[in-house]
Coordinates of C-alpha atoms and ligand atoms in Angstrom, one line a residue:
Chain A
X122 CA 4.9 3.8 15.2
X123 CA 3.9 0.3 16.2
X124 CA 5.6 -0.9 13.1
X125 CA 8.8 0.7 14.2
X126 CA 8.6 -0.8 17.7
X127 CA 7.9 -4.2 16.2
X128 CA 10.9 -4.0 13.9
X129 CA 13.1 -3.1 16.9
X130 CA 11.8 -6.0 18.9
X131 CA 12.3 -8.4 16.0
X132 CA 15.8 -7.1 15.6
X133 CA 16.4 -7.4 19.4
X134 CA 15.2 -10.9 19.6
X135 CA 17.2 -12.1 16.6
X136 CA 20.4 -11.0 18.3
X137 CA 21.5 -13.7 20.8
X138 CA 24.4 -11.7 22.1
X139 CA 22.2 -8.7 22.8
X140 CA 19.8 -10.9 24.7
X141 CA 22.6 -12.4 26.8
X142 CA 23.9 -9.0 27.6
X143 CA 20.5 -7.6 28.5
X144 CA 19.0 -10.4 30.4
X145 CA 21.7 -12.9 31.5
X146 CA 24.4 -10.5 32.5
X147 CA 22.3 -8.7 35.1
X148 CA 21.4 -12.0 36.6
X149 CA 25.0 -12.9 37.0
X150 CA 25.7 -9.6 38.6
X151 CA 22.9 -10.0 41.1
X152 CA 24.1 -13.4 42.0
X153 CA 27.6 -12.2 42.5
X154 CA 26.6 -9.2 44.6
X155 CA 24.2 -11.2 46.6
X156 CA 26.9 -13.7 47.5
X157 CA 29.5 -11.1 48.3
X158 CA 27.2 -8.9 50.5
X159 CA 25.5 -11.9 51.9
X160 CA 28.8 -13.4 53.2
X161 CA 29.5 -10.2 55.2
X162 CA 26.1 -10.1 56.9
X163 CA 24.9 -12.7 59.2
X164 CA 21.8 -11.3 60.7
X165 CA 18.4 -11.9 59.0
X166 CA 18.0 -8.2 58.3
X167 CA 21.5 -7.9 57.1
X168 CA 20.9 -10.7 54.6
X169 CA 17.7 -9.1 53.4
X170 CA 19.3 -5.7 53.0
X171 CA 22.2 -7.0 51.1
X172 CA 19.9 -8.9 48.7
X173 CA 17.6 -5.9 48.2
X174 CA 20.6 -3.8 47.5
X175 CA 22.1 -6.3 45.0
X176 CA 18.9 -6.4 43.1
X177 CA 18.2 -2.7 43.2
X178 CA 21.7 -1.5 42.5
X179 CA 22.3 -3.9 39.7
X180 CA 19.0 -3.4 38.0
X181 CA 19.1 0.3 37.5
X182 CA 22.7 0.2 36.4
X183 CA 22.2 -2.5 33.9
X184 CA 19.1 -0.7 32.7
X185 CA 21.1 2.4 31.9
X186 CA 23.5 0.3 29.9
X187 CA 20.6 -1.2 27.9
X188 CA 19.0 2.1 27.1
X189 CA 22.4 3.6 26.1
X190 CA 22.6 0.7 23.6
X191 CA 19.2 1.5 22.3
X192 CA 20.1 5.2 21.8
X193 CA 23.2 4.0 20.0
X194 CA 21.1 2.0 17.6
X195 CA 19.6 5.3 16.4
X196 CA 23.1 6.4 15.3
X197 CA 23.6 3.0 13.6
X198 CA 20.5 3.6 11.6
X199 CA 21.7 7.1 10.7
X200 CA 25.1 5.9 9.6
X201 CA 23.7 3.0 7.6
X202 CA 21.2 5.1 5.8
X203 CA 18.0 3.7 7.4
X204 CA 17.2 7.0 8.9
X205 CA 17.2 8.6 5.5
X206 CA 14.8 6.0 4.1
X207 CA 12.6 6.5 7.2
X208 CA 12.5 10.2 6.5
X209 CA 11.5 9.6 2.9
X210 CA 8.5 7.7 4.0
X211 CA 5.3 9.3 5.1
X212 CA 5.7 8.5 8.8
X213 CA 6.1 11.6 11.0
X214 CA 9.8 12.0 11.9
X215 CA 9.1 12.3 15.6
X216 CA 7.6 8.8 15.5
X217 CA 11.1 7.5 14.9
X218 CA 12.0 8.8 18.3
X219 CA 8.8 7.8 20.0
X220 CA 9.2 4.3 18.6
X221 CA 12.7 4.1 20.2
X222 CA 11.4 5.3 23.5
X223 CA 8.5 2.8 23.6
X224 CA 10.9 0.1 22.6
X225 CA 13.3 1.2 25.4
X226 CA 10.4 1.0 27.9
X227 CA 9.4 -2.4 26.8
X228 CA 12.9 -3.8 27.0
X229 CA 13.5 -2.1 30.4
X230 CA 10.3 -3.6 31.8
X231 CA 11.2 -7.1 30.6
X232 CA 14.7 -6.7 32.0
X233 CA 13.6 -5.5 35.4
X234 CA 10.9 -8.1 35.6
X235 CA 13.3 -10.9 34.8
X236 CA 15.7 -9.6 37.5
X237 CA 13.0 -9.5 40.2
X238 CA 11.6 -12.9 39.3
X239 CA 15.1 -14.3 39.4
X240 CA 15.7 -12.8 42.9
X241 CA 12.4 -14.3 44.0
X242 CA 13.0 -17.8 42.6
X243 CA 16.6 -18.1 43.6
X244 CA 17.0 -15.9 46.7
X245 CA 13.5 -15.8 47.9
X246 CA 12.9 -12.1 47.6
X247 CA 9.3 -11.7 48.6
X248 CA 7.9 -10.0 45.5
X249 CA 4.5 -11.7 45.8
X250 CA 3.4 -9.6 48.8
X251 CA 4.5 -6.3 47.2
X252 CA 3.4 -6.9 43.6
X253 CA 1.4 -3.6 43.1
X254 CA 4.2 -1.4 44.4
X255 CA 6.8 -3.4 42.5
X256 CA 5.0 -3.2 39.2
X257 CA 4.5 0.6 39.7
X258 CA 8.2 0.9 40.5
X259 CA 9.3 -1.1 37.5
X260 CA 7.2 1.0 35.2
X261 CA 8.5 4.3 36.6
X262 CA 12.1 3.2 36.6
X263 CA 11.8 2.1 33.0
X264 CA 10.2 5.4 32.1
X265 CA 12.8 7.4 34.0
X266 CA 15.6 5.7 32.1
X267 CA 14.1 5.5 28.6
X268 CA 15.1 8.9 27.4
X269 CA 18.6 8.6 28.7
X270 CA 19.9 6.6 25.7
X271 CA 18.5 9.0 23.1
X272 CA 19.9 12.0 25.0
X273 CA 23.4 10.3 25.1
X274 CA 23.1 9.5 21.4
X275 CA 22.2 13.0 20.4
X276 CA 25.5 14.3 21.8
X277 CA 27.6 11.7 20.0
X278 CA 28.5 11.3 16.4
X279 CA 28.9 7.6 16.2
X280 CA 27.9 4.4 17.9
X281 CA 31.4 3.9 19.2
X282 CA 31.3 7.3 20.9
X283 CA 28.0 6.5 22.6
X284 CA 29.6 3.3 23.9
X285 CA 32.5 5.2 25.3
X286 CA 30.4 8.0 26.8
X287 CA 27.8 5.8 28.2
X288 CA 30.2 3.5 30.0
X289 CA 31.7 6.5 31.8
X290 CA 28.5 8.3 32.6
X291 CA 26.6 5.2 33.7
X292 CA 29.6 4.3 36.0
X293 CA 29.6 7.7 37.5
X294 CA 25.9 7.8 38.0
X295 CA 25.9 4.4 39.5
X296 CA 28.7 5.1 41.8
X297 CA 27.2 8.3 43.2
X298 CA 23.7 6.9 43.1
X299 CA 24.6 3.9 45.2
X300 CA 24.4 1.1 42.7
X301 CA 27.7 -0.3 43.8
X302 CA 28.5 0.8 47.3
X303 CA 25.2 1.2 49.2
X304 CA 24.3 4.8 49.8
X305 CA 23.7 4.3 53.5
X306 CA 27.4 3.4 54.1
X307 CA 28.7 6.5 52.2
X308 CA 29.8 9.7 53.8
X309 CA 27.2 12.4 54.2
X310 CA 28.4 14.6 51.3
X311 CA 28.1 11.7 48.9
X312 CA 24.6 11.0 50.1
X313 CA 23.7 14.6 49.3
X314 CA 25.1 14.3 45.8
X315 CA 23.3 11.1 45.1
X316 CA 20.0 12.8 44.5
X317 CA 21.3 13.9 41.1
X318 CA 21.4 10.4 39.8
X319 CA 18.5 8.2 38.5
X320 CA 20.0 5.3 40.3
X321 CA 19.4 6.9 43.7
X322 CA 15.7 7.3 43.3
X323 CA 15.1 3.9 41.8
X324 CA 17.2 2.2 44.5
X325 CA 15.5 4.1 47.3
X326 CA 12.1 3.1 45.8
X327 CA 13.1 -0.5 45.8
X328 CA 14.4 -0.2 49.4
X329 CA 11.1 1.3 50.4
X330 CA 9.3 -1.7 49.1
X331 CA 11.3 -4.6 50.3
X332 CA 13.3 -3.3 53.2
X333 CA 11.4 -0.4 54.7
X334 CA 8.2 -2.2 53.8
X335 CA 6.4 1.0 53.0
X336 CA 2.9 0.5 51.6
X337 CA 2.0 1.7 48.1
X338 CA 0.2 4.8 49.4
X339 CA 3.1 5.9 51.7
X340 CA 4.1 9.5 50.8
X341 CA 7.8 8.7 50.9
X342 CA 7.4 5.9 48.4
X343 CA 5.1 8.0 46.2
X344 CA 7.6 10.9 46.3
X345 CA 10.2 8.6 44.7
X346 CA 7.7 7.6 42.1
X347 CA 7.0 11.2 41.3
X348 CA 10.7 12.2 41.1
X349 CA 11.3 9.3 38.8
X350 CA 8.4 10.3 36.6
X351 CA 9.8 13.8 36.7
X352 CA 13.2 12.7 35.6
X353 CA 11.7 10.6 32.8
X354 CA 9.6 13.5 31.5
X355 CA 12.6 15.8 31.6
X356 CA 14.9 13.4 29.8
X357 CA 12.3 12.6 27.2
X358 CA 11.8 16.2 26.6
X359 CA 15.5 16.8 26.2
X360 CA 15.6 13.7 24.0
X361 CA 12.9 15.2 21.7
X362 CA 14.7 18.5 21.4
X363 CA 18.1 17.0 20.8
X364 CA 16.7 14.4 18.4
X365 CA 15.3 17.2 16.2
X366 CA 18.4 19.3 16.5
X367 CA 21.1 16.7 16.1
X368 CA 19.9 13.3 15.0
X369 CA 17.5 14.4 12.3
X370 CA 20.2 16.6 10.7
X371 CA 21.1 14.5 7.7
X372 CA 23.7 17.0 6.4
Chain B
X17 CA 4.9 14.7 -13.2
X18 CA 8.1 16.2 -11.8
X19 CA 8.9 19.9 -12.0
X20 CA 12.2 21.2 -10.7
X21 CA 13.1 24.8 -11.1
X22 CA 16.2 26.7 -10.2
X23 CA 17.4 24.5 -7.3
X24 CA 20.3 26.0 -5.4
X25 CA 22.1 24.4 -2.5
X26 CA 25.2 25.4 -0.7
X27 CA 26.9 23.4 1.9
X28 CA 29.1 25.7 4.0
X29 CA 31.3 26.9 1.2
X30 CA 30.6 24.3 -1.4
X31 CA 28.0 25.4 -4.0
X32 CA 26.6 21.9 -4.7
X33 CA 23.8 23.0 -6.9
X34 CA 23.8 26.2 -8.9
X35 CA 20.3 26.4 -10.3
X36 CA 19.1 23.1 -11.5
X37 CA 15.9 22.9 -13.6
X38 CA 14.1 20.1 -15.4
X39 CA 10.6 18.8 -16.1
X40 CA 9.8 15.2 -16.4
X41 CA 6.5 14.1 -17.9
X42 CA 4.6 11.1 -16.6
X43 CA 6.1 7.8 -17.6
X44 CA 9.5 9.1 -18.6
X45 CA 12.7 7.7 -17.5
X46 CA 15.1 10.6 -16.9
X47 CA 18.8 10.0 -16.5
X48 CA 20.9 12.4 -14.4
X49 CA 24.4 11.7 -15.6
X50 CA 27.5 13.2 -14.1
X51 CA 30.8 12.5 -12.5
X52 CA 31.5 12.2 -8.8
X53 CA 30.5 15.3 -6.8
X54 CA 28.4 16.7 -9.6
X55 CA 25.3 17.1 -7.4
X56 CA 23.2 14.0 -8.3
X57 CA 22.6 12.9 -4.8
X58 CA 22.0 16.4 -3.6
X59 CA 19.3 16.8 -6.3
X60 CA 17.7 13.5 -5.4
X61 CA 17.9 14.3 -1.7
X62 CA 16.1 17.6 -2.2
X63 CA 13.4 15.9 -4.3
X64 CA 12.9 13.3 -1.7
X65 CA 12.5 15.9 1.1
X66 CA 15.7 14.9 2.9
X67 CA 17.4 18.3 2.6
X68 CA 16.0 21.7 1.9
X69 CA 17.2 23.8 -1.0
X70 CA 18.4 27.3 -0.4
X71 CA 16.4 28.3 -3.4
X72 CA 14.1 26.8 -6.0
X73 CA 10.9 24.8 -6.2
X74 CA 10.0 21.2 -6.7
X75 CA 6.6 19.8 -7.5
X76 CA 5.8 16.1 -7.7
X77 CA 2.6 14.5 -9.0
X78 CA 1.0 18.0 -8.8
X79 CA 2.0 18.6 -5.2
X80 CA 4.4 21.3 -4.1
X81 CA 7.1 19.7 -2.2
X82 CA 7.4 22.4 0.4
X83 CA 3.7 23.0 1.0
X84 CA 2.6 19.4 0.8
X85 CA 5.6 17.1 1.6
X86 CA 3.4 14.3 2.9
X87 CA 1.4 13.9 -0.4
X88 CA 4.7 14.0 -2.2
X89 CA 6.3 11.3 0.0
X90 CA 3.4 9.0 -0.6
X91 CA 4.0 9.2 -4.3
X92 CA 7.7 8.7 -4.2
X93 CA 9.9 5.6 -3.9
X94 CA 13.5 6.3 -3.1
X95 CA 16.3 3.9 -3.8
X96 CA 19.2 5.4 -1.9
X97 CA 22.8 5.3 -2.9
X98 CA 23.7 3.4 0.2
X99 CA 22.2 0.0 1.0
X100 CA 19.9 0.7 3.9
X101 CA 18.6 -2.6 5.2
X102 CA 18.5 -4.3 8.6
X103 CA 21.3 -6.8 8.2
X104 CA 20.1 -8.9 11.2
X105 CA 16.6 -9.4 9.7
X106 CA 15.6 -11.6 6.8
X107 CA 15.0 -9.9 3.5
X108 CA 11.3 -10.7 3.8
X109 CA 11.0 -9.0 7.2
X110 CA 12.9 -6.0 5.9
X111 CA 10.4 -5.7 3.0
X112 CA 7.5 -6.1 5.4
X113 CA 8.8 -3.3 7.5
X114 CA 9.7 -0.9 4.7
X115 CA 6.4 -1.6 2.8
X116 CA 4.5 -1.3 6.1
X117 CA 5.6 2.3 6.5
X118 CA 3.4 3.2 3.6
X119 CA 0.2 1.7 5.0
X120 CA -0.1 -1.0 2.4
X121 CA -2.7 -3.5 3.8
X122 CA -0.9 -6.5 5.1
X123 CA -2.3 -9.2 2.8
X124 CA -1.7 -7.0 -0.3
X125 CA 1.8 -6.2 1.0
X126 CA 2.6 -9.9 1.3
X127 CA 1.4 -10.5 -2.2
X128 CA 3.5 -7.7 -3.6
X129 CA 6.6 -8.8 -1.7
X130 CA 6.2 -12.3 -3.2
X131 CA 5.9 -10.9 -6.6
X132 CA 8.8 -8.5 -6.4
X133 CA 11.1 -11.0 -4.7
X134 CA 10.3 -13.4 -7.5
X135 CA 11.0 -10.7 -10.1
X136 CA 14.3 -10.0 -8.6
X137 CA 15.3 -13.6 -8.4
X138 CA 15.4 -13.8 -4.6
X139 CA 12.6 -16.2 -3.8
X140 CA 14.9 -19.0 -2.5
X141 CA 16.7 -16.7 -0.2
X142 CA 14.0 -14.5 1.1
X143 CA 14.0 -15.9 4.6
X144 CA 17.7 -15.6 5.0
X145 CA 19.2 -12.7 7.0
X146 CA 20.3 -9.9 4.8
X147 CA 23.8 -10.1 6.2
X148 CA 24.3 -13.4 4.5
X149 CA 23.6 -11.8 1.1
X150 CA 26.1 -10.7 -1.6
X151 CA 26.4 -7.1 -2.5
X152 CA 24.3 -7.5 -5.6
X153 CA 21.5 -9.3 -3.7
X154 CA 21.4 -6.6 -1.1
X155 CA 21.1 -4.0 -3.8
X156 CA 18.2 -5.9 -5.2
X157 CA 16.4 -6.0 -1.9
X158 CA 17.2 -2.3 -1.4
X159 CA 15.4 -1.6 -4.7
X160 CA 12.5 -3.8 -3.8
X161 CA 12.0 -2.0 -0.6
X162 CA 11.3 1.2 -2.4
X163 CA 8.6 -0.3 -4.7
X164 CA 6.2 -2.0 -2.4
X165 CA 3.8 1.0 -2.2
X166 CA 3.7 1.2 -6.0
X167 CA 4.9 4.8 -6.1
X168 CA 4.1 7.0 -9.1
X169 CA 7.6 8.3 -9.1
X170 CA 10.8 6.4 -8.5
X171 CA 14.2 7.9 -7.7
X172 CA 17.2 5.7 -8.1
X173 CA 20.5 7.0 -7.0
X174 CA 23.3 4.9 -8.6
X175 CA 21.5 1.6 -8.0
X176 CA 24.1 -0.5 -9.7
X177 CA 27.3 0.7 -8.0
X178 CA 29.6 -2.2 -7.2
X179 CA 27.6 -5.2 -8.2
X180 CA 28.0 -8.3 -10.4
X181 CA 26.7 -8.4 -14.0
X182 CA 23.9 -10.8 -13.1
X183 CA 22.4 -8.5 -10.5
X184 CA 22.9 -5.6 -12.8
X185 CA 20.9 -7.2 -15.6
X186 CA 18.1 -8.2 -13.2
X187 CA 18.0 -4.6 -12.0
X188 CA 17.9 -3.3 -15.6
X189 CA 15.1 -5.6 -16.4
X190 CA 13.1 -4.4 -13.4
X191 CA 13.7 -0.8 -14.3
X192 CA 12.6 -1.5 -17.9
X193 CA 9.5 -3.3 -16.7
X194 CA 8.5 -0.4 -14.4
X195 CA 9.2 2.0 -17.2
X196 CA 6.9 0.1 -19.5
X197 CA 4.2 0.1 -16.9
X198 CA 4.3 3.8 -16.9
X199 CA 6.3 4.7 -13.8
X200 CA 8.1 8.0 -13.9
X201 CA 11.8 7.3 -13.0
X202 CA 14.8 9.5 -12.2
X203 CA 17.9 7.5 -12.6
X204 CA 21.3 8.8 -11.6
X205 CA 24.5 7.2 -12.8
X206 CA 28.0 7.8 -13.9
X207 CA 27.8 4.9 -16.3
X208 CA 26.8 6.2 -19.7
X209 CA 25.8 2.8 -21.0
X210 CA 23.1 2.6 -18.3
X211 CA 21.7 5.9 -19.2
X212 CA 21.8 5.1 -22.9
X213 CA 20.0 1.9 -22.4
X214 CA 17.4 2.9 -19.9
X215 CA 16.6 6.5 -20.2
X216 CA 14.3 8.4 -22.6
X217 CA 16.0 11.7 -21.8
X218 CA 19.2 12.5 -20.2
X219 CA 20.4 15.5 -18.3
X220 CA 24.2 15.9 -18.1
X221 CA 25.1 17.4 -14.7
X222 CA 28.5 18.8 -13.8
X223 CA 29.6 21.0 -11.0
X224 CA 26.0 21.6 -9.9
X225 CA 24.7 22.6 -13.3
X226 CA 22.9 20.8 -16.0
X227 CA 25.0 21.5 -19.0
X228 CA 23.0 19.7 -21.6
X229 CA 19.7 17.8 -21.7
X230 CA 17.6 15.9 -24.2
X231 CA 17.2 12.6 -25.8
X232 CA 20.3 10.8 -26.8
X233 CA 19.8 11.8 -30.5
X234 CA 19.2 15.4 -29.5
X235 CA 22.4 15.4 -27.5
X236 CA 24.3 13.9 -30.4
X237 CA 23.2 16.5 -32.8
X238 CA 23.1 19.5 -30.6
X239 CA 26.8 19.5 -29.9
X240 CA 27.3 19.4 -33.7
X241 CA 29.7 16.7 -32.9
X242 CA 31.2 14.5 -35.6
X243 CA 31.9 10.8 -35.6
X244 CA 35.3 9.6 -36.5
X245 CA 36.6 6.7 -38.5
X246 CA 40.2 5.9 -38.1
X247 CA 41.8 4.0 -40.9
X248 CA 45.3 2.6 -40.8
X249 CA 47.3 1.8 -43.9
X250 CA 50.5 -0.1 -44.8
X251 CA 51.5 2.3 -47.6
X252 CA 50.4 5.8 -46.7
X253 CA 52.6 8.3 -48.6
X254 CA 52.4 12.1 -49.0
X255 CA 51.1 11.9 -52.5
X256 CA 48.4 9.4 -51.6
X257 CA 47.4 11.6 -48.7
X258 CA 47.2 14.7 -50.9
X259 CA 45.0 12.7 -53.3
X260 CA 42.6 11.9 -50.5
X261 CA 42.6 15.5 -49.1
X262 CA 41.6 16.7 -52.6
X263 CA 38.3 14.8 -52.2
X264 CA 37.7 14.9 -48.5
X265 CA 38.8 17.9 -46.5
X266 CA 37.6 17.1 -43.0
X267 CA 40.4 14.8 -41.9
X268 CA 43.7 14.6 -40.1
X269 CA 46.8 12.5 -40.6
X270 CA 48.5 10.7 -37.8
X271 CA 51.6 8.7 -39.1
X272 CA 50.1 5.7 -40.9
X273 CA 46.5 6.5 -40.1
X274 CA 44.0 9.0 -41.2
X275 CA 41.1 10.3 -39.1
X276 CA 38.0 11.0 -41.2
X277 CA 35.4 13.2 -39.5
X278 CA 31.7 13.0 -40.5
X279 CA 28.3 13.8 -39.2
X280 CA 27.1 10.6 -40.7
X281 CA 29.7 7.9 -40.7
X282 CA 27.2 5.2 -41.6
X283 CA 26.5 6.9 -44.9
X284 CA 30.0 8.1 -45.6
X285 CA 32.0 5.0 -44.8
X286 CA 31.7 3.3 -48.1
X287 CA 32.6 6.4 -50.0
X288 CA 35.7 6.8 -47.9
X289 CA 36.8 3.2 -48.4
X290 CA 36.2 3.5 -52.1
X291 CA 38.3 6.6 -52.3
X292 CA 41.1 4.9 -50.4
X293 CA 41.0 2.0 -52.9
X294 CA 41.1 4.4 -55.8
X295 CA 44.4 6.0 -54.7
X296 CA 45.8 2.5 -54.1
X297 CA 45.9 2.6 -50.3
X298 CA 46.2 -0.7 -48.5
X299 CA 43.9 -0.8 -45.5
X300 CA 44.9 -2.9 -42.4
X301 CA 42.6 -1.5 -39.7
X302 CA 39.3 0.4 -39.5
X303 CA 38.1 1.8 -36.2
X304 CA 34.7 3.6 -36.0
X305 CA 34.2 6.0 -33.1
X306 CA 30.6 6.8 -32.7
X307 CA 29.2 9.6 -30.6
X308 CA 28.1 8.4 -27.2
X309 CA 27.5 10.1 -23.9
X310 CA 31.2 9.7 -23.1
X311 CA 32.3 11.7 -26.1
X312 CA 29.5 14.2 -25.6
X313 CA 30.5 14.7 -22.0
X314 CA 34.1 15.0 -23.0
X315 CA 33.3 17.7 -25.6
X316 CA 31.1 19.6 -23.2
X317 CA 33.4 19.7 -20.2
X318 CA 36.8 18.6 -21.4
X319 CA 36.6 15.9 -18.7
X320 CA 36.2 12.2 -18.6
X321 CA 32.9 11.1 -17.1
X322 CA 34.8 8.6 -15.0
X323 CA 38.3 8.1 -13.9
X324 CA 39.6 5.3 -16.1
Ligands
ATP147 N1 26.5 16.9 3.6 C1 27.4 17.6 2.9 N2 28.2 18.5 3.4 C2 29.0 19.2 2.7 N3 29.2 19.0 1.4 C3 28.4 18.2 0.7 C4 27.5 17.4 1.5 N4 26.8 16.6 0.6 C5 27.4 16.8 -0.6 N5 28.3 17.8 -0.5 C6 29.1 18.3 -1.6 O1 28.2 18.7 -2.7 C7 28.7 18.3 -3.9 C8 27.7 17.4 -4.7 O2 27.7 16.2 -4.0 P1 26.7 15.0 -4.4 O3 26.7 14.0 -3.3 O4 25.4 15.5 -4.8 O5 27.4 14.4 -5.7 P2 27.0 13.2 -6.6 O6 26.8 13.6 -8.0 O7 26.0 12.4 -6.0 O8 28.4 12.3 -6.6 P3 28.7 10.8 -6.5 O9 28.7 10.3 -7.9 O10 30.0 10.7 -5.9 O11 27.6 10.1 -5.7 C9 30.1 17.6 -3.7 O12 31.1 18.6 -3.9 C10 30.0 17.3 -2.2 O13 31.3 17.3 -1.7
MG148 MG1 25.8 10.5 -5.2

């Protein structure tokens, strides 16, 4: 399985365009949002909130796009015959999926870390005083999103379909989860619906750390962590079922 | 080494395999020859555990494919019909990956890669990304990727489709070398020349059935097929034709030419020419049509092996 992950990492880092999309684009978004929201808020707290929101909202949304791409690569491998060859080899078929999930986690963790480090260096987001909570949050968000791409891929036939699907679904989840317009300015009914999106829980967790300034042991913060782990577990479980049912079907 | 008995496979309504059986002893190169859609890939896919048959048994290197797929997989190398490589990675990294799946120790693996890359004439380019390769070079890498774990059994599904003659020859040489070293090979193709050159025994498959199998010589004689020599003349008349028919009854006249049929053209050719001289016929053209897989296939199925 390690070999599968290594191969995916090699592939990833040999693709400049992919790297740009995964790491540079989110930074551009953060910058953009931070400027837009920052302009409209003049108080100290307002500035902080808009920064935290820009980072939190963008990060989860961009993460979903990355993992959708990773799920799509599974279909590429199927279309091009790599999956067949993998299945002819003595590795257990499920390892193909686990390898992708591990890879998705690694990329997600790198992506999130880069975004927070950027927000720290450029906008002075105080990550240093919240490092343990932040690391925990990064890991759980990464885990929560990792299965999403594979689940998407298992409902699609081709890479192109995944791309179409994922854009729509990620946009919807991001909109209702508060990645774009902050949840706290939405009408109440929208706020209720938000709990159905990954974005909501990740964003709230990040609010907790940098805005609400909750400590790592706070029950509200930990509840977000548990919900995210729950979402991740569920998605990974669905991913496993769907992978066996759809993706491994060669004929 | 390989036992296949009574394989059946139906896709929805298409009966792709209707009871395929063959046995391949160790070290043999067995050719599965048949037209498009005959069931070659389906057979190979079943033997390499990719699809399950509706019926039938396969055993490889003494292991039952169904009960012990893992042991079978370790002993099999599969060259798929499609080129399955990571285009964005160099050939060398591709080979490291594919070989690595079989737990070959790293140092050993690297040595084997260097050896096979050299054998396939790719040493200069091994660090270039596969996407910069020609079709023939990709095919060569695709083959190399199936050999790194030194399998006892190699399945090659049309490994020479759509490539240049140079690559083709290199691939033939590799197959011949592996064959000499004692590897058991199943080679599918719809090019009869390939099967004639490479394979010890040939199974002719059509519509999901093996309609004939044996060595090339066995196939030639089993069909009790005759070879043909076609001789054209400048001065063929009815009298001269009658004179010939008196001596040689297995023939046919087409305008200025006579088709002589024989089980042994080599031996009969001089007699035929002598006879023609005797009756004063003036030969302008001789065409010998030997029995090959193409004619065997034609006589068995009434179809051409390939669309011309
Ligand atoms: N996944 C599938 N679903 C439905 N039918 C299939 C499938 N795979 C193969 N078939 C059918 O089974 C038959 C045998 O196909 P197969 O691919 O084994 O032929 P082949 O001998 O490899 O042909 P070719 O020379 O074109 O590669 C064909 O009629 C084909 O249409
Ligand atoms: Mg085929």
